Coordinates of C-alpha atoms in Angstrom, one line a residue:
M1131 CA -36.2 39.1 8.4
A1132 CA -34.5 37.8 5.2
S1133 CA -31.9 35.8 7.2
S1134 CA -34.6 34.3 9.5
A1135 CA -36.7 33.3 6.4
A1136 CA -33.6 31.7 4.8
A1137 CA -32.9 29.8 8.0
A1138 CA -36.5 28.6 8.2
A1139 CA -36.3 27.4 4.6
A1140 CA -33.1 25.6 5.3
T1141 CA -34.6 23.9 8.3
D1142 CA -37.7 22.9 6.3
R1143 CA -35.4 21.4 3.5
I1144 CA -33.5 19.4 6.0
A1145 CA -36.7 18.0 7.4
L1146 CA -38.0 17.1 3.9
V1147 CA -34.6 15.5 3.0
K1148 CA -34.6 13.5 6.2
A1149 CA -38.2 12.3 5.6
F1150 CA -37.4 11.3 2.0
D1151 CA -34.2 9.4 3.1
E1152 CA -36.0 7.6 5.9
T1153 CA -38.4 6.0 3.4
R1154 CA -35.4 3.9 2.3
T1155 CA -36.9 3.5 -1.2
G1156 CA -35.2 6.3 -3.1
V1157 CA -36.5 8.2 -6.0
R1158 CA -37.9 5.0 -7.4
G1159 CA -40.1 5.0 -4.3
L1160 CA -41.5 8.4 -5.2
V1161 CA -42.5 7.2 -8.6
E1162 CA -44.1 4.1 -7.1
S1163 CA -46.1 6.3 -4.8
G1164 CA -47.6 8.0 -7.9
V1165 CA -46.1 11.5 -7.6
S1166 CA -47.3 13.8 -10.4
A1167 CA -44.9 16.6 -9.7
V1168 CA -41.2 16.8 -8.7
P1169 CA -40.9 17.3 -5.0
V1170 CA -39.4 20.6 -3.9
I1171 CA -36.1 19.1 -2.7
F1172 CA -35.4 17.9 -6.3
R1173 CA -36.2 21.1 -8.0
H1174 CA -33.2 22.9 -9.7
P1175 CA -33.6 26.6 -10.5
D1176 CA -33.5 26.9 -14.4
P1177 CA -31.3 23.8 -14.8
Y1178 CA -31.0 23.9 -18.6
T1179 CA -30.7 27.6 -19.4
S1180 CA -27.1 28.6 -18.8
V1181 CA -25.3 27.1 -21.8
P1182 CA -26.9 26.3 -25.2
L1183 CA -27.2 22.9 -26.8
A1184 CA -24.8 22.0 -29.6
P1185 CA -25.7 22.6 -33.3
P1186 CA -27.1 19.6 -35.1
G1187 CA -24.6 17.1 -36.2
V1188 CA -22.0 17.7 -33.4
S1189 CA -20.9 14.6 -31.6
I1190 CA -18.2 13.4 -29.3
P1191 CA -15.4 11.5 -31.2
V1192 CA -15.1 7.8 -31.8
V1193 CA -12.0 5.6 -31.1
D1194 CA -12.0 2.3 -32.9
L1195 CA -10.0 -0.5 -31.3
S1196 CA -9.9 -2.4 -34.5
L1197 CA -7.5 0.2 -36.0
P1198 CA -3.7 -0.5 -36.0
A1199 CA -2.4 0.5 -32.5
P1200 CA -0.6 3.7 -33.7
L1201 CA -3.7 5.0 -35.3
A1202 CA -5.9 4.1 -32.3
A1203 CA -3.4 5.8 -30.0
E1204 CA -3.5 8.9 -32.2
A1205 CA -7.3 9.0 -32.2
A1206 CA -7.5 8.5 -28.4
A1207 CA -5.0 11.2 -27.7
G1208 CA -6.7 13.6 -30.0
A1209 CA -10.1 12.9 -28.4
A1210 CA -8.7 13.3 -24.9
R1211 CA -6.9 16.5 -25.8
D1212 CA -9.8 18.2 -27.7
W1213 CA -12.9 16.7 -26.0
G1214 CA -12.0 14.8 -22.9
F1215 CA -14.6 12.2 -24.0
F1216 CA -15.0 9.6 -26.7
Y1217 CA -16.9 6.5 -27.7
L1218 CA -14.9 3.3 -27.7
V1219 CA -16.0 0.8 -30.4
N1220 CA -14.9 -2.6 -31.5
H1221 CA -13.8 -3.6 -28.0
H1222 CA -15.4 -7.1 -28.4
A1223 CA -12.1 -8.8 -27.9
L1224 CA -12.0 -7.3 -24.4
V1225 CA -15.7 -7.6 -23.4
P1226 CA -17.9 -10.6 -24.3
S1227 CA -20.7 -9.7 -26.6
G1228 CA -23.9 -8.8 -24.8
F1229 CA -22.2 -8.5 -21.4
T1230 CA -22.9 -4.8 -20.8
A1231 CA -26.5 -5.2 -21.8
G1232 CA -26.8 -8.0 -19.2
L1233 CA -25.2 -5.8 -16.6
L1234 CA -27.5 -2.9 -17.2
A1235 CA -30.6 -5.2 -17.2
A1236 CA -29.5 -6.7 -13.8
V1237 CA -29.1 -3.2 -12.3
R1238 CA -32.5 -2.3 -13.6
A1239 CA -34.0 -5.5 -12.2
F1240 CA -32.6 -4.7 -8.7
N1241 CA -34.0 -1.1 -8.8
E1242 CA -37.4 -2.4 -9.9
L1243 CA -37.7 -5.0 -7.1
P1244 CA -40.5 -4.4 -4.6
A1245 CA -39.8 -1.5 -2.3
A1246 CA -39.4 -3.6 0.8
E1247 CA -36.7 -5.7 -0.9
R1248 CA -34.7 -2.6 -2.0
A1249 CA -35.1 -1.0 1.4
A1250 CA -33.3 -3.9 3.0
H1251 CA -30.1 -2.7 1.2
Y1252 CA -30.6 1.0 1.6
G1253 CA -28.1 3.0 3.7
R1254 CA -25.4 5.6 3.6
S1255 CA -22.6 3.7 5.2
V1256 CA -20.3 1.9 2.8
D1257 CA -20.0 -1.3 4.9
G1258 CA -18.0 -3.9 3.2
G1259 CA -17.4 -1.5 0.3
V1260 CA -21.0 -1.5 -0.8
S1261 CA -23.9 1.0 -0.5
Y1262 CA -27.3 1.6 -2.1
S1263 CA -28.9 5.1 -1.6
S1264 CA -30.2 8.1 -3.4
N1265 CA -27.8 11.0 -3.9
V1266 CA -24.5 10.6 -2.1
D1267 CA -24.5 14.3 -1.4
L1268 CA -28.2 14.4 -0.5
Y1269 CA -27.6 16.3 2.8
R1270 CA -25.1 18.8 1.3
S1271 CA -26.4 19.7 -2.1
G1272 CA -28.8 22.6 -2.7
A1273 CA -31.1 20.4 -4.8
A1274 CA -31.2 16.6 -5.0
S1275 CA -31.0 14.8 -8.3
W1276 CA -33.4 12.3 -9.8
R1277 CA -31.4 9.1 -9.3
D1278 CA -30.7 6.1 -7.0
T1279 CA -27.3 4.5 -6.9
I1280 CA -25.5 1.3 -6.0
Q1281 CA -21.9 2.1 -5.1
V1282 CA -19.2 -0.5 -4.9
V1283 CA -15.6 0.2 -3.8
L1284 CA -13.6 -2.3 -5.9
G1285 CA -10.1 -1.3 -5.0
P1286 CA -7.5 -1.0 -3.6
S1287 CA -9.4 -3.0 -1.0
R1288 CA -11.8 -5.6 -2.3
P1289 CA -15.5 -5.3 -1.3
D1290 CA -17.5 -8.0 0.5
A1291 CA -19.2 -9.4 -2.5
E1292 CA -22.0 -10.8 -0.4
R1293 CA -23.1 -7.2 0.3
I1294 CA -23.7 -6.5 -3.4
P1295 CA -27.5 -7.1 -4.1
A1296 CA -28.0 -10.6 -5.4
A1297 CA -30.0 -9.4 -8.3
C1298 CA -26.9 -7.9 -9.9
R1299 CA -24.0 -9.4 -8.0
A1300 CA -22.6 -11.7 -10.7
E1301 CA -22.8 -8.9 -13.3
V1302 CA -21.1 -6.3 -11.1
V1303 CA -18.2 -8.6 -10.3
G1304 CA -17.9 -9.6 -13.9
W1305 CA -18.0 -6.0 -15.1
D1306 CA -15.1 -5.1 -12.7
A1307 CA -12.9 -7.7 -14.5
H1308 CA -14.0 -6.8 -18.1
A1309 CA -13.9 -3.0 -17.6
T1310 CA -10.4 -3.2 -16.1
V1311 CA -9.2 -4.9 -19.2
V1312 CA -10.7 -2.0 -21.3
A1313 CA -9.2 0.6 -19.0
R1314 CA -5.8 -1.0 -19.3
A1315 CA -6.0 -0.9 -23.1
V1316 CA -7.2 2.7 -23.1
M1317 CA -4.6 3.9 -20.6
A1318 CA -1.9 2.3 -22.9
L1319 CA -3.2 4.2 -25.9
L1320 CA -3.3 7.5 -24.0
C1321 CA 0.2 7.0 -22.7
E1322 CA 1.5 6.2 -26.2
G1323 CA -0.3 9.4 -27.5
L1324 CA 1.9 11.3 -25.1
G1325 CA 5.0 9.7 -26.3
L1326 CA 5.3 7.6 -23.1
R1327 CA 5.6 3.8 -22.6
G1328 CA 2.1 2.2 -22.7
E1329 CA 2.6 0.9 -19.1
T1330 CA 3.3 4.3 -17.5
L1331 CA -0.2 4.9 -15.9
E1332 CA -0.6 1.2 -14.9
E1333 CA 2.9 1.3 -13.2
A1334 CA 1.6 4.4 -11.3
S1335 CA -1.1 2.1 -9.8
C1336 CA -3.9 3.9 -11.8
L1337 CA -5.8 0.7 -12.3
E1338 CA -5.8 -0.3 -8.6
G1339 CA -8.1 2.3 -7.1
K1340 CA -11.6 1.6 -8.5
L1341 CA -15.1 2.8 -7.6
M1342 CA -18.2 1.5 -9.5
V1343 CA -21.5 3.4 -9.5
C1344 CA -24.6 1.9 -11.0
H1345 CA -27.1 4.7 -11.5
Y1346 CA -30.9 4.3 -12.0
Y1347 CA -32.8 7.4 -13.2
P1348 CA -36.5 6.7 -12.8
V1349 CA -39.2 8.1 -15.1
C1350 CA -39.8 11.7 -14.1
P1351 CA -43.1 13.5 -14.1
E1352 CA -41.5 17.0 -14.8
P1353 CA -38.1 16.4 -16.4
E1354 CA -37.6 20.1 -17.1
R1355 CA -37.5 20.9 -13.3
T1356 CA -34.8 18.5 -12.1
M1357 CA -31.5 16.8 -13.2
G1358 CA -30.1 13.3 -13.2
I1359 CA -26.6 14.6 -12.3
V1360 CA -25.5 18.3 -12.1
P1361 CA -22.6 19.5 -14.2
H1362 CA -19.3 18.2 -12.8
T1363 CA -16.0 16.7 -13.7
D1364 CA -14.8 13.3 -12.6
P1365 CA -12.0 13.5 -10.1
G1366 CA -10.0 10.3 -11.0
V1367 CA -7.8 9.2 -13.9
L1368 CA -10.2 7.6 -16.3
T1369 CA -13.9 6.6 -16.4
V1370 CA -15.3 3.7 -18.3
L1371 CA -19.1 4.0 -18.8
A1372 CA -21.8 1.6 -20.0
Q1373 CA -25.2 3.2 -20.7
D1374 CA -28.5 1.9 -21.9
G1375 CA -30.4 3.2 -24.9
V1376 CA -32.5 5.9 -23.1
G1377 CA -29.9 8.7 -23.3
G1378 CA -29.5 11.9 -21.2
L1379 CA -25.7 12.2 -20.9
Q1380 CA -24.4 15.5 -22.2
V1381 CA -20.8 16.8 -22.5
K1382 CA -19.8 20.4 -22.3
H1383 CA -17.5 21.3 -25.3
T1384 CA -15.8 24.6 -26.1
N1385 CA -14.9 24.9 -29.8
E1386 CA -12.0 26.7 -31.4
D1387 CA -13.9 30.0 -31.4
G1388 CA -14.4 29.8 -27.7
E1389 CA -18.1 29.0 -27.9
S1390 CA -19.4 26.5 -25.3
Y1391 CA -22.4 24.2 -25.7
W1392 CA -23.8 20.9 -24.4
V1393 CA -23.3 17.9 -26.7
D1394 CA -25.6 14.9 -26.4
A1395 CA -23.5 11.7 -25.9
K1396 CA -26.3 9.7 -27.5
P1397 CA -26.2 5.9 -26.8
V1398 CA -24.3 4.1 -29.6
P1399 CA -25.1 0.4 -29.8
G1400 CA -22.1 -1.6 -28.7
A1401 CA -20.0 1.4 -27.7
L1402 CA -18.6 2.3 -24.3
V1403 CA -18.0 5.9 -23.2
I1404 CA -14.6 6.9 -22.0
N1405 CA -13.7 10.2 -20.3
V1406 CA -10.6 11.9 -18.8
G1407 CA -10.7 12.7 -15.1
D1408 CA -9.1 15.6 -13.2
L1409 CA -6.1 13.4 -12.1
L1410 CA -5.3 12.6 -15.7
Q1411 CA -5.4 16.2 -16.7
I1412 CA -2.9 16.9 -13.9
M1413 CA -0.7 13.9 -14.7
S1414 CA -0.7 14.8 -18.4
N1415 CA 0.2 18.4 -17.5
D1416 CA -2.9 19.7 -19.3
K1417 CA -2.2 17.7 -22.5
Y1418 CA -5.5 15.9 -21.8
K1419 CA -8.5 17.7 -20.4
S1420 CA -11.2 16.8 -17.9
V1421 CA -14.5 18.4 -18.9
E1422 CA -17.9 19.0 -17.4
H1423 CA -20.7 16.7 -18.1
R1424 CA -24.2 16.2 -16.8
V1425 CA -27.3 13.9 -17.1
V1426 CA -30.5 15.6 -18.1
M1427 CA -33.9 14.0 -17.5
K1428 CA -35.7 12.7 -20.5
S1429 CA -39.5 12.5 -21.1
H1430 CA -39.2 8.8 -22.0
E1431 CA -41.5 6.3 -20.4
E1432 CA -38.5 4.2 -19.4
A1433 CA -36.0 4.7 -16.7
R1434 CA -32.3 5.3 -17.6
V1435 CA -29.6 2.9 -16.3
S1436 CA -25.8 3.3 -16.5
S1437 CA -22.8 1.8 -14.8
A1438 CA -19.4 3.6 -14.5
I1439 CA -16.1 2.6 -13.0
F1440 CA -13.8 5.4 -11.9
Y1441 CA -10.1 4.5 -12.0
N1442 CA -7.6 6.1 -9.6
P1443 CA -4.2 5.4 -8.2
G1444 CA -4.2 2.6 -5.6
K1445 CA -1.0 3.5 -3.8
R1446 CA -1.9 5.9 -1.1
G1447 CA 0.9 6.2 1.4
D1448 CA 2.2 9.5 2.8
S1449 CA 5.4 9.0 0.8
V1450 CA 3.8 8.4 -2.5
F1451 CA 3.2 11.5 -4.5
Y1452 CA 1.3 12.3 -7.7
G1453 CA 1.5 15.2 -10.1
P1454 CA 2.6 15.8 -13.7
L1455 CA 4.4 12.7 -15.1
P1456 CA 8.2 13.4 -14.9
D1457 CA 8.8 12.2 -18.5
L1458 CA 6.5 15.0 -19.7
I1459 CA 8.3 17.8 -17.9
S1460 CA 11.1 19.9 -19.5
S1461 CA 12.4 23.4 -19.6
G1462 CA 9.9 24.1 -22.4
N1463 CA 7.1 22.3 -20.6
P1464 CA 7.4 23.1 -16.9
P1465 CA 4.9 21.5 -14.4
K1466 CA 1.6 23.3 -14.1
Y1467 CA 0.7 21.5 -10.9
R1468 CA 2.4 20.6 -7.7
N1469 CA 2.8 17.1 -6.3
F1470 CA 0.5 15.7 -3.7
T1471 CA -0.5 12.5 -1.9
M1472 CA -3.8 10.7 -2.7
S1473 CA -4.9 11.5 0.9
E1474 CA -4.6 15.2 0.2
F1475 CA -6.3 14.9 -3.2
L1476 CA -9.2 12.9 -1.8
G1477 CA -9.5 15.3 1.1
A1478 CA -9.8 18.2 -1.3
F1479 CA -12.4 16.4 -3.3
F1480 CA -14.6 15.5 -0.4
K1481 CA -14.5 19.1 0.9
R1482 CA -15.8 20.5 -2.4
D1483 CA -19.3 20.5 -3.8
L1484 CA -20.0 18.0 -6.7
A1485 CA -20.6 20.9 -9.1
S1486 CA -17.5 22.8 -8.1
K1487 CA -14.7 23.4 -10.6
A1488 CA -12.1 24.1 -7.9
L1489 CA -10.4 20.7 -7.5
I1490 CA -7.8 21.1 -10.3
E1491 CA -7.3 24.7 -9.4
H1492 CA -6.4 23.7 -5.9
F1493 CA -3.2 22.0 -7.1
K1494 CA -2.1 24.5 -9.7
I1495 CA 1.4 26.1 -9.3

């Protein structure tokens, strides 16, 4: 009886998911329809009870690009080692003043177009390197999350720019260029923090594979019953994130006493958020760490908007292998991970659930 009930529930969920997806208007469409409760397919069982919130005053570190290069490298390396996340400030020489605010406003403008205009872009295939949909894992996850997403594959193959919604096309293309300058600078600092040449990660093609996701988290009638994004780690090398002032990003931190808690990565005016991905943890042979993070829903009257670019190696042939960087390996620091191709790495990623922690473990020696 229990198994038949579970099967019936699964069948019902598939039908509800399909009906939602076929509206082609995403979570924003639910809000426009006037929902007063979170639909069952978006409900997460006790989403905020497993790990406590951080004590007051705890915050992710800050890396200041106006510091002399050796001090900035030391700060970035310390943050990547101890937290896996940091705010990047005084990057104005790399990104024009006000650009990220314009980007986020353009993403918001697209998501707040009339439903029929958004629906014309909606779909799950990434034709031309571009898609707009709700929850990339909608049909695989146990519970959907409260967000809609524009996804643009920026490299190694370039997208068809005409497929990017016109409301944010110029800003998306511009953010690709500016964020890559930022990523290059941060990768150089992180390399120097490991005692390597600043060009090491760039020469390993780590700026060439790029995926941009522009998330829109609509106002939620019951923020305590759902999530914006479930706890997860990023699979790539480095993530560069711009977020608006609404907030909701939280980072899981374990202190020196082994206590874990969620830390609010509150919006800091003018700051970008940088985080280490699984691949960089592997390539650094665990010197840097990729940590779990999530987006919680807020009770604000305003939707949250963010835009992240995930950087990955662009060279993906069967004879190109990745693993711990050779210059970090010695008899006193043997490799903790085996080598692999990007095809194997990406295959392992797409076979796992978004909330799984198994990706790094898959490549451990």
